[in-house]
PDB file of C-alpha atoms in Angstrom:
ATOM      1  CA  MET A 438      -4.449  26.438 -67.074  1.00  0.00           C
ATOM      2  CA  THR A 439      -4.585  29.270 -64.525  1.00  0.00           C
ATOM      3  CA  VAL A 440      -7.154  30.493 -62.024  1.00  0.00           C
ATOM      4  CA  THR A 441      -7.953  33.242 -64.533  1.00  0.00           C
ATOM      5  CA  ASP A 442      -9.054  30.579 -67.009  1.00  0.00           C
ATOM      6  CA  VAL A 443     -11.254  28.860 -64.426  1.00  0.00           C
ATOM      7  CA  GLY A 444     -12.668  32.029 -62.854  1.00  0.00           C
ATOM      8  CA  GLU A 445     -13.491  32.773 -59.233  1.00  0.00           C
ATOM      9  CA  PHE A 446     -16.739  30.837 -59.047  1.00  0.00           C
ATOM     10  CA  GLY A 447     -15.421  27.959 -61.087  1.00  0.00           C
ATOM     11  CA  LEU A 448     -12.508  27.624 -58.669  1.00  0.00           C
ATOM     12  CA  ILE A 449     -14.838  27.872 -55.679  1.00  0.00           C
ATOM     13  CA  ASP A 450     -16.890  25.006 -57.110  1.00  0.00           C
ATOM     14  CA  ARG A 451     -13.750  22.934 -57.674  1.00  0.00           C
ATOM     15  CA  VAL A 452     -12.496  23.530 -54.144  1.00  0.00           C
ATOM     16  CA  THR A 453     -15.752  23.088 -52.218  1.00  0.00           C
ATOM     17  CA  ALA A 454     -16.502  19.856 -54.058  1.00  0.00           C
ATOM     18  CA  ARG A 455     -13.422  18.371 -52.338  1.00  0.00           C
ATOM     19  CA  LEU A 456     -14.444  19.358 -48.812  1.00  0.00           C
ATOM     20  CA  ALA A 457     -16.411  16.891 -46.685  1.00  0.00           C
ATOM     21  CA  GLN A 458     -18.550  18.364 -43.912  1.00  0.00           C
ATOM     22  CA  GLY A 459     -18.398  17.142 -40.318  1.00  0.00           C
ATOM     23  CA  LYS A 460     -21.243  16.742 -37.869  1.00  0.00           C
ATOM     24  CA  SER A 461     -20.802  20.240 -36.407  1.00  0.00           C
ATOM     25  CA  CYS A 462     -21.533  21.806 -39.791  1.00  0.00           C
ATOM     26  CA  LEU A 463     -25.280  22.386 -40.163  1.00  0.00           C
ATOM     27  CA  LEU A 464     -24.942  24.383 -43.395  1.00  0.00           C
ATOM     28  CA  GLY A 465     -21.759  24.393 -45.423  1.00  0.00           C
ATOM     29  CA  PRO A 466     -20.445  26.386 -48.374  1.00  0.00           C
ATOM     30  CA  GLY A 467     -22.923  27.812 -50.857  1.00  0.00           C
ATOM     31  CA  ASP A 468     -24.771  30.562 -48.987  1.00  0.00           C
ATOM     32  CA  ASP A 469     -23.745  33.951 -47.635  1.00  0.00           C
ATOM     33  CA  GLY A 470     -22.710  32.271 -44.414  1.00  0.00           C
ATOM     34  CA  ALA A 471     -22.246  28.832 -42.929  1.00  0.00           C
ATOM     35  CA  VAL A 472     -24.097  27.513 -39.895  1.00  0.00           C
ATOM     36  CA  VAL A 473     -22.065  25.665 -37.270  1.00  0.00           C
ATOM     37  CA  ALA A 474     -23.485  23.962 -34.186  1.00  0.00           C
ATOM     38  CA  ALA A 475     -22.498  25.569 -30.869  1.00  0.00           C
ATOM     39  CA  PRO A 476     -23.908  23.277 -28.174  1.00  0.00           C
ATOM     40  CA  ASP A 477     -21.914  25.062 -25.458  1.00  0.00           C
ATOM     41  CA  ARG A 478     -23.485  28.418 -26.491  1.00  0.00           C
ATOM     42  CA  ARG A 479     -19.950  29.846 -26.521  1.00  0.00           C
ATOM     43  CA  VAL A 480     -17.594  29.768 -29.490  1.00  0.00           C
ATOM     44  CA  VAL A 481     -13.795  29.874 -29.304  1.00  0.00           C
ATOM     45  CA  ALA A 482     -12.356  31.663 -32.354  1.00  0.00           C
ATOM     46  CA  SER A 483      -8.804  32.163 -33.608  1.00  0.00           C
ATOM     47  CA  THR A 484      -7.203  33.447 -36.828  1.00  0.00           C
ATOM     48  CA  ASP A 485      -3.788  32.973 -38.437  1.00  0.00           C
ATOM     49  CA  VAL A 486      -2.315  34.084 -41.750  1.00  0.00           C
ATOM     50  CA  LEU A 487       0.275  32.276 -43.892  1.00  0.00           C
ATOM     51  CA  VAL A 488       2.102  34.394 -46.463  1.00  0.00           C
ATOM     52  CA  GLU A 489       4.240  32.897 -49.209  1.00  0.00           C
ATOM     53  CA  GLY A 490       7.893  33.714 -48.670  1.00  0.00           C
ATOM     54  CA  ARG A 491       7.233  34.434 -45.012  1.00  0.00           C
ATOM     55  CA  HIS A 492       5.649  31.220 -43.754  1.00  0.00           C
ATOM     56  CA  PHE A 493       6.017  28.792 -46.640  1.00  0.00           C
ATOM     57  CA  ARG A 494       7.736  28.284 -49.972  1.00  0.00           C
ATOM     58  CA  ARG A 495       6.218  26.373 -52.849  1.00  0.00           C
ATOM     59  CA  ASP A 496       9.588  24.890 -53.757  1.00  0.00           C
ATOM     60  CA  TRP A 497       9.836  23.440 -50.234  1.00  0.00           C
ATOM     61  CA  SER A 498       6.281  22.286 -49.617  1.00  0.00           C
ATOM     62  CA  ALA A 499       3.506  20.854 -51.777  1.00  0.00           C
ATOM     63  CA  ALA A 500       0.116  22.572 -51.719  1.00  0.00           C
ATOM     64  CA  ARG A 501      -1.351  19.764 -49.613  1.00  0.00           C
ATOM     65  CA  ASP A 502       1.439  20.247 -47.050  1.00  0.00           C
ATOM     66  CA  VAL A 503       0.685  23.974 -46.878  1.00  0.00           C
ATOM     67  CA  GLY A 504      -2.975  23.140 -46.297  1.00  0.00           C
ATOM     68  CA  HIS A 505      -2.086  20.865 -43.397  1.00  0.00           C
ATOM     69  CA  ARG A 506       0.150  23.562 -41.884  1.00  0.00           C
ATOM     70  CA  ALA A 507      -2.432  26.321 -42.305  1.00  0.00           C
ATOM     71  CA  ALA A 508      -5.141  24.252 -40.641  1.00  0.00           C
ATOM     72  CA  ALA A 509      -2.857  22.997 -37.866  1.00  0.00           C
ATOM     73  CA  ALA A 510      -1.753  26.499 -36.870  1.00  0.00           C
ATOM     74  CA  ASN A 511      -5.373  27.427 -36.163  1.00  0.00           C
ATOM     75  CA  LEU A 512      -6.699  24.157 -34.800  1.00  0.00           C
ATOM     76  CA  ALA A 513      -3.842  24.116 -32.273  1.00  0.00           C
ATOM     77  CA  ASP A 514      -4.938  27.511 -30.946  1.00  0.00           C
ATOM     78  CA  ILE A 515      -8.412  26.120 -30.295  1.00  0.00           C
ATOM     79  CA  ALA A 516      -6.971  23.090 -28.497  1.00  0.00           C
ATOM     80  CA  ALA A 517      -4.774  25.401 -26.410  1.00  0.00           C
ATOM     81  CA  MET A 518      -7.932  27.007 -25.008  1.00  0.00           C
ATOM     82  CA  GLY A 519      -9.103  23.576 -23.866  1.00  0.00           C
ATOM     83  CA  ALA A 520     -11.695  23.420 -26.641  1.00  0.00           C
ATOM     84  CA  THR A 521     -12.510  20.989 -29.440  1.00  0.00           C
ATOM     85  CA  PRO A 522     -12.254  22.441 -32.967  1.00  0.00           C
ATOM     86  CA  THR A 523     -15.469  22.433 -34.982  1.00  0.00           C
ATOM     87  CA  ALA A 524     -14.936  24.445 -38.162  1.00  0.00           C
ATOM     88  CA  LEU A 525     -12.524  26.410 -40.340  1.00  0.00           C
ATOM     89  CA  LEU A 526     -13.132  29.437 -42.564  1.00  0.00           C
ATOM     90  CA  VAL A 527     -10.463  30.018 -45.208  1.00  0.00           C
ATOM     91  CA  ALA A 528      -9.635  33.115 -47.248  1.00  0.00           C
ATOM     92  CA  LEU A 529      -7.303  32.500 -50.185  1.00  0.00           C
ATOM     93  CA  CYS A 530      -5.607  35.379 -52.014  1.00  0.00           C
ATOM     94  CA  MET A 531      -3.567  34.252 -55.023  1.00  0.00           C
ATOM     95  CA  PRO A 532      -1.825  35.395 -58.197  1.00  0.00           C
ATOM     96  CA  ALA A 533      -4.006  35.167 -61.286  1.00  0.00           C
ATOM     97  CA  GLU A 534      -1.495  32.865 -62.985  1.00  0.00           C
ATOM     98  CA  LEU A 535      -1.653  30.211 -60.224  1.00  0.00           C
ATOM     99  CA  ASP A 536      -2.550  26.712 -61.424  1.00  0.00           C
ATOM    100  CA  PRO A 537      -6.021  25.872 -60.033  1.00  0.00           C
ATOM    101  CA  ALA A 538      -4.720  22.408 -59.133  1.00  0.00           C
ATOM    102  CA  TRP A 539      -2.590  24.074 -56.453  1.00  0.00           C
ATOM    103  CA  ALA A 540      -5.687  25.542 -54.793  1.00  0.00           C
ATOM    104  CA  GLU A 541      -7.470  22.204 -55.044  1.00  0.00           C
ATOM    105  CA  GLU A 542      -4.590  20.378 -53.373  1.00  0.00           C
ATOM    106  CA  LEU A 543      -4.424  23.076 -50.695  1.00  0.00           C
ATOM    107  CA  ALA A 544      -8.084  22.347 -49.964  1.00  0.00           C
ATOM    108  CA  ASP A 545      -7.280  18.640 -49.685  1.00  0.00           C
ATOM    109  CA  GLY A 546      -4.678  19.397 -47.014  1.00  0.00           C
ATOM    110  CA  LEU A 547      -6.966  21.770 -45.118  1.00  0.00           C
ATOM    111  CA  GLY A 548      -9.792  19.254 -45.131  1.00  0.00           C
ATOM    112  CA  ALA A 549      -7.605  16.321 -44.135  1.00  0.00           C
ATOM    113  CA  GLU A 550      -6.103  18.141 -41.150  1.00  0.00           C
ATOM    114  CA  ALA A 551      -9.514  19.376 -40.013  1.00  0.00           C
ATOM    115  CA  ALA A 552     -10.887  15.845 -40.270  1.00  0.00           C
ATOM    116  CA  LEU A 553      -8.331  14.668 -37.692  1.00  0.00           C
ATOM    117  CA  VAL A 554     -10.391  16.484 -35.046  1.00  0.00           C
ATOM    118  CA  GLY A 555     -13.825  16.061 -36.614  1.00  0.00           C
ATOM    119  CA  ALA A 556     -13.904  19.636 -37.895  1.00  0.00           C
ATOM    120  CA  SER A 557     -14.584  20.811 -41.441  1.00  0.00           C
ATOM    121  CA  VAL A 558     -13.939  23.728 -43.774  1.00  0.00           C
ATOM    122  CA  VAL A 559     -17.335  25.453 -43.921  1.00  0.00           C
ATOM    123  CA  GLY A 560     -16.646  28.511 -46.072  1.00  0.00           C
ATOM    124  CA  GLY A 561     -14.340  31.403 -46.882  1.00  0.00           C
ATOM    125  CA  ASP A 562     -13.410  33.759 -49.679  1.00  0.00           C
ATOM    126  CA  MET A 563     -11.086  34.096 -52.678  1.00  0.00           C
ATOM    127  CA  SER A 564      -9.378  37.081 -54.246  1.00  0.00           C
ATOM    128  CA  ALA A 565      -6.622  37.940 -56.685  1.00  0.00           C
ATOM    129  CA  SER A 566      -3.370  39.092 -55.086  1.00  0.00           C
ATOM    130  CA  PRO A 567       0.267  39.365 -56.170  1.00  0.00           C
ATOM    131  CA  THR A 568       1.241  37.502 -52.982  1.00  0.00           C
ATOM    132  CA  LEU A 569      -0.144  34.065 -52.222  1.00  0.00           C
ATOM    133  CA  THR A 570      -1.806  34.388 -48.802  1.00  0.00           C
ATOM    134  CA  ILE A 571      -3.931  31.978 -46.783  1.00  0.00           C
ATOM    135  CA  ALA A 572      -5.967  33.317 -43.856  1.00  0.00           C
ATOM    136  CA  VAL A 573      -7.732  30.762 -41.688  1.00  0.00           C
ATOM    137  CA  THR A 574     -10.232  31.281 -38.881  1.00  0.00           C
ATOM    138  CA  ALA A 575     -10.919  28.330 -36.589  1.00  0.00           C
ATOM    139  CA  LEU A 576     -13.949  27.836 -34.354  1.00  0.00           C
ATOM    140  CA  GLY A 577     -14.221  25.533 -31.375  1.00  0.00           C
ATOM    141  CA  ASP A 578     -16.507  24.252 -28.634  1.00  0.00           C
ATOM    142  CA  LEU A 579     -15.671  24.276 -24.909  1.00  0.00           C
ATOM    143  CA  ALA A 580     -18.161  21.504 -24.004  1.00  0.00           C
ATOM    144  CA  GLY A 581     -19.178  23.281 -20.824  1.00  0.00           C
ATOM    145  CA  ARG A 582     -15.648  23.839 -19.530  1.00  0.00           C
ATOM    146  CA  PRO A 583     -14.147  27.243 -18.749  1.00  0.00           C
ATOM    147  CA  PRO A 584     -11.479  28.292 -21.252  1.00  0.00           C
ATOM    148  CA  VAL A 585      -7.879  27.728 -20.199  1.00  0.00           C
ATOM    149  CA  VAL A 586      -6.225  31.128 -20.564  1.00  0.00           C
ATOM    150  CA  ARG A 587      -2.630  32.337 -20.317  1.00  0.00           C
ATOM    151  CA  SER A 588      -3.111  34.290 -17.105  1.00  0.00           C
ATOM    152  CA  GLY A 589      -3.890  31.493 -14.658  1.00  0.00           C
ATOM    153  CA  ALA A 590      -0.426  30.145 -13.768  1.00  0.00           C
ATOM    154  CA  ARG A 591       0.509  30.386 -10.076  1.00  0.00           C
ATOM    155  CA  PRO A 592       3.771  29.891  -8.144  1.00  0.00           C
ATOM    156  CA  GLY A 593       4.229  26.208  -7.357  1.00  0.00           C
ATOM    157  CA  ASP A 594       2.488  25.013 -10.528  1.00  0.00           C
ATOM    158  CA  VAL A 595       4.146  22.380 -12.696  1.00  0.00           C
ATOM    159  CA  VAL A 596       4.999  23.322 -16.287  1.00  0.00           C
ATOM    160  CA  ALA A 597       4.213  20.484 -18.685  1.00  0.00           C
ATOM    161  CA  LEU A 598       4.461  19.871 -22.407  1.00  0.00           C
ATOM    162  CA  ALA A 599       2.412  17.763 -24.829  1.00  0.00           C
ATOM    163  CA  GLY A 600       3.872  17.103 -28.249  1.00  0.00           C
ATOM    164  CA  ARG A 601       7.330  17.803 -29.583  1.00  0.00           C
ATOM    165  CA  THR A 602       9.407  20.930 -30.096  1.00  0.00           C
ATOM    166  CA  GLY A 603      12.384  21.633 -32.329  1.00  0.00           C
ATOM    167  CA  TRP A 604      11.462  19.273 -35.153  1.00  0.00           C
ATOM    168  CA  SER A 605       9.972  21.880 -37.476  1.00  0.00           C
ATOM    169  CA  ALA A 606      12.792  24.334 -36.797  1.00  0.00           C
ATOM    170  CA  ALA A 607      15.343  21.625 -37.530  1.00  0.00           C
ATOM    171  CA  GLY A 608      13.560  20.820 -40.789  1.00  0.00           C
ATOM    172  CA  TYR A 609      13.544  24.491 -41.725  1.00  0.00           C
ATOM    173  CA  THR A 610      17.295  24.738 -41.103  1.00  0.00           C
ATOM    174  CA  VAL A 611      17.906  21.645 -43.226  1.00  0.00           C
ATOM    175  CA  LEU A 612      15.864  23.085 -46.100  1.00  0.00           C
ATOM    176  CA  SER A 613      17.416  26.533 -45.792  1.00  0.00           C
ATOM    177  CA  ARG A 614      20.889  24.991 -46.167  1.00  0.00           C
ATOM    178  CA  GLY A 615      19.824  23.374 -49.451  1.00  0.00           C
ATOM    179  CA  PHE A 616      19.279  19.809 -48.210  1.00  0.00           C
ATOM    180  CA  ARG A 617      16.217  17.547 -48.250  1.00  0.00           C
ATOM    181  CA  THR A 618      17.295  15.052 -45.605  1.00  0.00           C
ATOM    182  CA  PRO A 619      16.934  13.870 -42.866  1.00  0.00           C
ATOM    183  CA  ARG A 620      13.453  13.342 -44.298  1.00  0.00           C
ATOM    184  CA  LEU A 621      11.926  12.956 -40.821  1.00  0.00           C
ATOM    185  CA  LEU A 622      12.877  16.540 -39.958  1.00  0.00           C
ATOM    186  CA  VAL A 623      11.871  17.960 -43.328  1.00  0.00           C
ATOM    187  CA  GLU A 624       8.459  16.307 -43.099  1.00  0.00           C
ATOM    188  CA  ALA A 625       8.039  17.711 -39.582  1.00  0.00           C
ATOM    189  CA  PHE A 626       8.465  21.191 -41.071  1.00  0.00           C
ATOM    190  CA  ARG A 627       6.017  20.467 -43.873  1.00  0.00           C
ATOM    191  CA  ARG A 628       3.325  18.885 -41.698  1.00  0.00           C
ATOM    192  CA  PRO A 629       3.299  19.365 -37.921  1.00  0.00           C
ATOM    193  CA  GLU A 630       1.984  16.606 -35.686  1.00  0.00           C
ATOM    194  CA  VAL A 631      -0.276  18.407 -33.220  1.00  0.00           C
ATOM    195  CA  PRO A 632      -1.499  16.765 -29.995  1.00  0.00           C
ATOM    196  CA  TYR A 633      -5.027  18.156 -30.382  1.00  0.00           C
ATOM    197  CA  ALA A 634      -6.675  15.899 -27.799  1.00  0.00           C
ATOM    198  CA  ALA A 635      -4.175  17.016 -25.151  1.00  0.00           C
ATOM    199  CA  GLY A 636      -5.824  20.444 -24.931  1.00  0.00           C
ATOM    200  CA  PRO A 637      -9.272  19.341 -23.722  1.00  0.00           C
ATOM    201  CA  ALA A 638      -7.597  16.647 -21.601  1.00  0.00           C
ATOM    202  CA  ALA A 639      -5.514  19.316 -19.849  1.00  0.00           C
ATOM    203  CA  ALA A 640      -8.611  21.405 -19.233  1.00  0.00           C
ATOM    204  CA  GLU A 641     -10.361  18.398 -17.676  1.00  0.00           C
ATOM    205  CA  ALA A 642      -7.300  17.772 -15.478  1.00  0.00           C
ATOM    206  CA  GLY A 643      -7.371  21.318 -14.086  1.00  0.00           C
ATOM    207  CA  ALA A 644      -4.690  23.091 -16.121  1.00  0.00           C
ATOM    208  CA  THR A 645      -4.292  26.639 -14.844  1.00  0.00           C
ATOM    209  CA  ALA A 646      -2.812  28.123 -18.042  1.00  0.00           C
ATOM    210  CA  MET A 647      -2.092  26.847 -21.534  1.00  0.00           C
ATOM    211  CA  ILE A 648      -0.615  27.998 -24.846  1.00  0.00           C
ATOM    212  CA  ASP A 649       0.107  26.700 -28.335  1.00  0.00           C
ATOM    213  CA  VAL A 650       3.861  26.611 -28.966  1.00  0.00           C
ATOM    214  CA  SER A 651       3.958  28.273 -32.372  1.00  0.00           C
ATOM    215  CA  ASP A 652       6.714  30.866 -31.912  1.00  0.00           C
ATOM    216  CA  GLY A 653       9.127  28.888 -29.730  1.00  0.00           C
ATOM    217  CA  LEU A 654       8.812  27.407 -26.243  1.00  0.00           C
ATOM    218  CA  LEU A 655      10.725  30.179 -24.474  1.00  0.00           C
ATOM    219  CA  ALA A 656       8.845  32.921 -26.309  1.00  0.00           C
ATOM    220  CA  ASP A 657       5.411  31.390 -25.786  1.00  0.00           C
ATOM    221  CA  LEU A 658       5.976  30.536 -22.133  1.00  0.00           C
ATOM    222  CA  GLY A 659       7.138  34.136 -21.833  1.00  0.00           C
ATOM    223  CA  HIS A 660       3.590  35.155 -22.795  1.00  0.00           C
ATOM    224  CA  VAL A 661       2.227  32.915 -20.030  1.00  0.00           C
ATOM    225  CA  ALA A 662       4.693  34.325 -17.492  1.00  0.00           C
ATOM    226  CA  THR A 663       3.814  37.904 -18.400  1.00  0.00           C
ATOM    227  CA  ALA A 664       0.054  37.339 -18.438  1.00  0.00           C
ATOM    228  CA  SER A 665       0.167  35.452 -15.112  1.00  0.00           C
ATOM    229  CA  GLY A 666       2.698  37.708 -13.392  1.00  0.00           C
ATOM    230  CA  VAL A 667       5.012  34.796 -12.567  1.00  0.00           C
ATOM    231  CA  ALA A 668       8.415  33.346 -13.394  1.00  0.00           C
ATOM    232  CA  ILE A 669       8.900  30.052 -15.214  1.00  0.00           C
ATOM    233  CA  ASP A 670      12.008  27.877 -15.031  1.00  0.00           C
ATOM    234  CA  LEU A 671      12.590  25.019 -17.453  1.00  0.00           C
ATOM    235  CA  ARG A 672      14.851  22.007 -16.912  1.00  0.00           C
ATOM    236  CA  ARG A 673      17.122  21.308 -19.867  1.00  0.00           C
ATOM    237  CA  GLU A 674      17.362  17.636 -18.885  1.00  0.00           C
ATOM    238  CA  ALA A 675      13.608  17.300 -19.467  1.00  0.00           C
ATOM    239  CA  PHE A 676      14.170  17.684 -23.214  1.00  0.00           C
ATOM    240  CA  GLU A 677      15.651  14.679 -24.940  1.00  0.00           C
ATOM    241  CA  VAL A 678      17.458  15.348 -28.217  1.00  0.00           C
ATOM    242  CA  PRO A 679      16.340  12.684 -30.730  1.00  0.00           C
ATOM    243  CA  ARG A 680      19.093  10.949 -32.667  1.00  0.00           C
ATOM    244  CA  GLN A 681      18.084  12.392 -36.051  1.00  0.00           C
ATOM    245  CA  MET A 682      18.052  15.895 -34.616  1.00  0.00           C
ATOM    246  CA  ARG A 683      21.361  15.409 -32.827  1.00  0.00           C
ATOM    247  CA  ASP A 684      23.028  14.131 -35.999  1.00  0.00           C
ATOM    248  CA  ALA A 685      21.616  16.982 -38.112  1.00  0.00           C
ATOM    249  CA  ALA A 686      22.677  19.559 -35.539  1.00  0.00           C
ATOM    250  CA  GLN A 687      26.223  18.221 -35.528  1.00  0.00           C
ATOM    251  CA  ALA A 688      26.391  18.218 -39.331  1.00  0.00           C
ATOM    252  CA  LEU A 689      25.010  21.748 -39.592  1.00  0.00           C
ATOM    253  CA  GLY A 690      26.923  23.233 -36.663  1.00  0.00           C
ATOM    254  CA  VAL A 691      23.813  24.070 -34.637  1.00  0.00           C
ATOM    255  CA  ASP A 692      23.072  23.667 -30.935  1.00  0.00           C
ATOM    256  CA  PRO A 693      20.004  21.381 -31.001  1.00  0.00           C
ATOM    257  CA  TYR A 694      18.610  23.095 -27.906  1.00  0.00           C
ATOM    258  CA  THR A 695      18.229  26.231 -30.000  1.00  0.00           C
ATOM    259  CA  TRP A 696      15.684  24.295 -32.054  1.00  0.00           C
ATOM    260  CA  ILE A 697      14.028  22.691 -29.041  1.00  0.00           C
ATOM    261  CA  LEU A 698      13.741  25.793 -26.867  1.00  0.00           C
ATOM    262  CA  ALA A 699      13.300  28.509 -29.490  1.00  0.00           C
ATOM    263  CA  GLY A 700      12.029  26.774 -32.628  1.00  0.00           C
ATOM    264  CA  GLY A 701       8.378  27.225 -33.503  1.00  0.00           C
ATOM    265  CA  GLU A 702       5.665  25.686 -35.674  1.00  0.00           C
ATOM    266  CA  ASP A 703       5.554  22.218 -34.142  1.00  0.00           C
ATOM    267  CA  HIS A 704       2.402  23.369 -32.328  1.00  0.00           C
ATOM    268  CA  ALA A 705       3.060  21.465 -29.145  1.00  0.00           C
ATOM    269  CA  LEU A 706       0.933  22.527 -26.182  1.00  0.00           C
ATOM    270  CA  ALA A 707       2.495  23.934 -23.014  1.00  0.00           C
ATOM    271  CA  ALA A 708       0.472  24.211 -19.831  1.00  0.00           C
ATOM    272  CA  THR A 709       0.742  24.737 -16.102  1.00  0.00           C
ATOM    273  CA  PHE A 710      -0.927  22.433 -13.589  1.00  0.00           C
ATOM    274  CA  PRO A 711      -1.421  22.581  -9.818  1.00  0.00           C
ATOM    275  CA  PRO A 712       1.394  20.693  -8.043  1.00  0.00           C
ATOM    276  CA  ASP A 713      -0.958  17.930  -6.891  1.00  0.00           C
ATOM    277  CA  ALA A 714      -2.637  17.414 -10.284  1.00  0.00           C
ATOM    278  CA  ALA A 715      -2.183  14.148 -12.156  1.00  0.00           C
ATOM    279  CA  LEU A 716      -0.882  14.941 -15.626  1.00  0.00           C
ATOM    280  CA  PRO A 717      -3.038  13.459 -18.398  1.00  0.00           C
ATOM    281  CA  ASP A 718      -1.618  10.958 -20.851  1.00  0.00           C
ATOM    282  CA  GLY A 719       0.736  12.608 -23.310  1.00  0.00           C
ATOM    283  CA  TRP A 720       1.849  15.364 -20.941  1.00  0.00           C
ATOM    284  CA  ARG A 721       5.297  15.436 -19.319  1.00  0.00           C
ATOM    285  CA  PRO A 722       6.740  17.830 -16.712  1.00  0.00           C
ATOM    286  CA  VAL A 723       9.444  20.191 -18.000  1.00  0.00           C
ATOM    287  CA  GLY A 724       9.677  22.930 -15.359  1.00  0.00           C
ATOM    288  CA  LEU A 725       8.139  24.901 -12.514  1.00  0.00           C
ATOM    289  CA  VAL A 726       6.336  28.175 -11.920  1.00  0.00           C
ATOM    290  CA  ALA A 727       7.723  30.505  -9.259  1.00  0.00           C
ATOM    291  CA  ALA A 728       7.279  34.035  -8.000  1.00  0.00           C
ATOM    292  CA  GLY A 729       9.016  36.628 -10.144  1.00  0.00           C
ATOM    293  CA  ALA A 730       9.106  37.340 -13.854  1.00  0.00           C
ATOM    294  CA  GLY A 731      10.473  35.926 -17.097  1.00  0.00           C
ATOM    295  CA  VAL A 732      11.543  32.490 -18.307  1.00  0.00           C
ATOM    296  CA  THR A 733      14.832  30.843 -17.353  1.00  0.00           C
ATOM    297  CA  VAL A 734      16.528  27.523 -18.084  1.00  0.00           C
ATOM    298  CA  ASP A 735      18.059  25.667 -15.129  1.00  0.00           C
ATOM    299  CA  GLY A 736      17.718  28.834 -13.067  1.00  0.00           C
ATOM    300  CA  ALA A 737      19.670  31.054 -15.425  1.00  0.00           C
ATOM    301  CA  GLY A 738      18.891  33.336 -18.323  1.00  0.00           C
ATOM    302  CA  TYR A 739      19.048  31.747 -21.773  1.00  0.00           C
ATOM    303  CA  ASP A 740      21.511  33.589 -24.018  1.00  0.00           C
ATOM    304  CA  GLY A 741      20.408  32.078 -27.343  1.00  0.00           C
ATOM    305  CA  PRO A 742      17.467  33.045 -29.556  1.00  0.00           C
ATOM    306  CA  ARG A 743      14.132  32.864 -27.789  1.00  0.00           C
ATOM    307  CA  GLY A 744      11.717  32.426 -30.679  1.00  0.00           C
ATOM    308  CA  TRP A 745       9.983  33.809 -33.727  1.00  0.00           C
ATOM    309  CA  ASP A 746       9.123  37.470 -34.264  1.00  0.00           C
ATOM    310  CA  HIS A 747       7.256  38.230 -37.504  1.00  0.00           C
ATOM    311  CA  PHE A 748       8.767  41.690 -37.800  1.00  0.00           C
ATOM    312  CA  ARG A 749      12.367  40.802 -36.991  1.00  0.00           C
ATOM    313  CA  ARG A 750      13.144  37.415 -38.548  1.00  0.00           C
ATOM    314  CA  THR A 751      12.897  35.865 -41.978  1.00  0.00           C
ATOM    315  CA  ALA A 752      10.440  33.114 -42.869  1.00  0.00           C
ATOM    316  CA  GLU A 753      10.437  29.672 -41.325  1.00  0.00           C
TER     317      GLU A 753
END
């Protein structure tokens, strides 16, 4: 069976029947638009696109895994603004010969990841396309707080990290070399573990700037440094190399700090805090903000790769 056999509206019915609606959804799929509660009277919105062969491969990841990754990439952006995610809108473009079960399992992954934060998939669109593409828009609520933007870092601030970095990149390297183990790293690539609650917690604690680490820690902190007009220096000793990552790096001939400092798609959160602020649970200091420009490691320029660029590198 293919999506051609089922038809657009038949597939929509199959997919939406699998999607539970959270409390923020006042009107879900079925009309021209959904209705989502916005108690703050402001809505945080973010969009990401996943393209087969660029962001995922079906021989590496099951449809449910891809759904988790697609949702996580967007929900993390909402958390990085200090907001709580409320809803997802999903556009799915797919080859006509795709098995409808793949789309159904994708929906399961999207819904399960959204449910982790109390959000829901409230609508979207479908179309035929020669390239399998998933576009997700996430919405979020600030709960009365100001958004935490990239331009607020100031000299003297502490740079802190919530979540892990390097795991997804290590898993990608393992898969790209034709292996399926260590399983812990491969699963980290397939399904990121995002510290969603750390975003609003950082906002409550007075974070001055924050960003989702999707393209690599050095690259993303570079965006913060540029937007804030400051320099950021990281301490290598602040990043422990887990045993599984160290062993895989040795076997594959890779410097594990390349994964940790430049690997993306773990969706950790990086933020800057005033020097006298108490870091919330789950956050750890990894560097300092100073006057100047750019991002350094232990006071010196980093000569390895700095992160992901969609127009210069192949898929992760």
